[in-house]
Amino acid sequence: MAFLSNTDFAVSTPSFFQNLTASIGSFFSAVIEARGRQDQIQALEDLSDVELADLGLRREDIVRHVFRDIYYG
């Protein structure tokens, strides 16, 4: 036996509070991610030129390397 239903599901739009909460969460996620990238840049800048060359990097390429997933991903 088969059942057939013509039920339309109502699509709810997010409320102002839900949008605000999501925006605040996105902001703090971005801050945390930026802090992690800054730490990574600082760690690479603390290396000598020889150590950077061993990693296949030049000093002027550090920022490009750290943000490569955003700009080249």
Coordinates of N, CA and C in Angstrom, one line a residue:
M1 N 0.8 -1.2 0.0 CA 0.0 0.0 0.0 C 0.9 1.2 0.0
A2 N 0.6 2.2 -0.8 CA 1.4 3.5 -0.9 C 0.6 4.6 -0.4
F3 N 1.3 5.6 0.2 CA 0.6 6.8 0.7 C 1.2 8.0 -0.1
L4 N 0.4 8.9 -0.4 CA 0.8 10.1 -1.1 C 0.4 11.3 -0.3
S5 N 1.3 12.2 -0.2 CA 1.1 13.4 0.5 C 1.5 14.7 -0.2
N6 N 0.7 15.7 -0.2 CA 1.0 17.0 -0.8 C 1.3 18.0 0.2
T7 N 2.1 17.7 1.1 CA 2.4 18.7 2.2 C 3.5 19.7 1.8
D8 N 3.2 20.9 1.9 CA 4.2 22.0 1.7 C 4.8 22.4 3.0
F9 N 6.1 22.3 3.1 CA 6.8 22.7 4.3 C 7.1 24.2 4.3
A10 N 6.7 24.9 5.3 CA 7.0 26.3 5.4 C 8.5 26.5 5.6
V11 N 9.1 27.4 4.8 CA 10.5 27.8 5.0 C 10.5 29.0 5.9
S12 N 11.2 28.8 7.0 CA 11.3 30.0 7.9 C 12.5 30.8 7.7
T13 N 12.4 32.0 7.8 CA 13.6 32.9 7.6 C 14.2 33.2 9.0
P14 N 15.5 33.3 9.1 CA 16.1 33.5 10.4 C 15.7 34.8 11.0
S15 N 15.5 34.8 12.3 CA 15.1 36.1 13.0 C 16.3 37.0 13.1
F16 N 16.0 38.2 13.5 CA 17.1 39.2 13.7 C 18.1 38.7 14.7
F17 N 17.6 38.1 15.8 CA 18.5 37.6 16.9 C 19.4 36.5 16.3
Q18 N 18.8 35.6 15.5 CA 19.6 34.5 14.9 C 20.7 35.1 14.0
N19 N 20.3 36.1 13.2 CA 21.3 36.7 12.3 C 22.4 37.4 13.1
L20 N 22.0 38.1 14.2 CA 23.0 38.8 15.0 C 23.9 37.8 15.7
T21 N 23.4 36.7 16.2 CA 24.2 35.7 16.8 C 25.2 35.1 15.8
A22 N 24.7 34.8 14.6 CA 25.6 34.2 13.6 C 26.7 35.2 13.2
S23 N 26.4 36.5 13.1 CA 27.4 37.5 12.8 C 28.4 37.6 13.8
I24 N 28.0 37.6 15.1 CA 29.0 37.7 16.2 C 29.9 36.5 16.2
G25 N 29.3 35.4 16.0 CA 30.1 34.1 15.9 C 31.1 34.2 14.8
S26 N 30.7 34.7 13.6 CA 31.6 34.8 12.5 C 32.8 35.7 12.8
F27 N 32.4 36.8 13.5 CA 33.5 37.8 13.8 C 34.5 37.2 14.7
F28 N 34.1 36.5 15.8 CA 35.1 35.9 16.7 C 35.9 34.8 16.1
S29 N 35.3 34.1 15.2 CA 36.0 33.1 14.4 C 37.1 33.7 13.6
A30 N 36.8 34.8 12.9 CA 37.8 35.5 12.1 C 38.9 36.1 13.0
V31 N 38.6 36.6 14.2 CA 39.6 37.1 15.1 C 40.6 36.0 15.5
I32 N 40.0 34.8 15.9 CA 40.8 33.7 16.3 C 41.7 33.2 15.2
E33 N 41.1 33.1 14.0 CA 41.9 32.7 12.8 C 43.1 33.7 12.5
A34 N 42.8 34.9 12.6 CA 43.8 35.9 12.3 C 44.9 35.9 13.3
R35 N 44.6 35.6 14.6 CA 45.6 35.5 15.6 C 46.5 34.4 15.4
G36 N 45.9 33.2 14.9 CA 46.7 32.1 14.6 C 47.7 32.3 13.5
R37 N 47.2 33.1 12.5 CA 48.1 33.4 11.3 C 49.2 34.3 11.7
Q38 N 48.9 35.3 12.6 CA 49.9 36.2 13.1 C 51.0 35.4 13.8
D39 N 50.6 34.5 14.6 CA 51.6 33.7 15.4 C 52.5 32.9 14.4
Q40 N 51.9 32.4 13.3 CA 52.6 31.6 12.3 C 53.6 32.5 11.6
I41 N 53.1 33.7 11.2 CA 54.0 34.7 10.6 C 55.2 35.0 11.5
Q42 N 54.9 35.3 12.8 CA 56.0 35.6 13.7 C 57.0 34.5 13.8
A43 N 56.5 33.3 13.9 CA 57.4 32.1 14.0 C 58.3 32.0 12.8
L44 N 57.8 32.2 11.6 CA 58.6 32.2 10.4 C 59.6 33.4 10.3
E45 N 59.1 34.5 10.8 CA 60.0 35.7 10.7 C 61.2 35.5 11.7
D46 N 61.0 34.7 12.8 CA 62.1 34.5 13.7 C 63.1 33.6 13.2
L47 N 62.9 32.8 12.1 CA 63.8 31.9 11.6 C 64.9 32.7 10.8
S48 N 66.1 32.1 10.7 CA 67.2 32.7 9.9 C 66.9 32.5 8.4
D49 N 67.6 33.2 7.6 CA 67.4 33.1 6.2 C 67.8 31.6 5.7
V50 N 68.7 31.0 6.3 CA 69.1 29.7 6.0 C 68.0 28.7 6.3
E51 N 67.4 28.9 7.5 CA 66.3 28.0 7.9 C 65.1 28.2 7.0
L52 N 64.8 29.4 6.6 CA 63.7 29.7 5.6 C 64.0 29.0 4.3
A53 N 65.3 29.1 3.8 CA 65.6 28.5 2.6 C 65.5 27.0 2.7
D54 N 65.7 26.4 3.8 CA 65.5 24.9 4.0 C 64.0 24.6 3.8
L55 N 63.2 25.5 4.2 CA 61.7 25.3 4.0 C 61.2 25.7 2.6
G56 N 62.1 26.2 1.8 CA 61.8 26.6 0.5 C 61.1 28.0 0.4
L57 N 61.4 28.8 1.4 CA 60.8 30.2 1.5 C 61.9 31.2 1.5
R58 N 61.5 32.4 1.0 CA 62.3 33.6 1.2 C 61.6 34.5 2.1
R59 N 62.3 35.4 2.8 CA 61.7 36.3 3.8 C 60.5 37.1 3.2
E60 N 60.6 37.5 2.0 CA 59.5 38.4 1.4 C 58.3 37.5 1.1
D61 N 58.4 36.2 1.1 CA 57.3 35.3 0.8 C 56.5 34.8 2.0
I62 N 56.9 35.2 3.2 CA 56.3 34.6 4.4 C 54.8 34.9 4.4
V63 N 54.4 36.1 4.3 CA 53.0 36.5 4.4 C 52.2 35.7 3.3
R64 N 52.7 35.7 2.1 CA 52.1 35.0 1.0 C 51.9 33.5 1.3
H65 N 52.9 32.9 1.9 CA 52.9 31.5 2.3 C 51.8 31.3 3.4
V66 N 51.7 32.1 4.4 CA 50.8 31.9 5.5 C 49.3 32.1 5.0
F67 N 49.1 33.0 4.0 CA 47.7 33.3 3.5 C 47.5 32.6 2.2
R68 N 48.3 31.6 1.8 CA 48.1 31.0 0.5 C 46.8 30.3 0.3
D69 N 46.1 29.8 1.3 CA 44.8 29.1 1.2 C 43.7 30.1 0.8
I70 N 43.9 31.4 1.3 CA 42.9 32.4 1.0 C 43.1 33.0 -0.4
Y71 N 44.3 33.3 -0.8 CA 44.6 33.9 -2.1 C 44.8 33.0 -3.2
Y72 N 45.2 31.8 -2.9 CA 45.5 30.8 -4.0 C 44.8 29.5 -3.9
G73 N 43.8 29.4 -3.0 CA 43.1 28.2 -2.7 C 41.9 28.2 -3.5

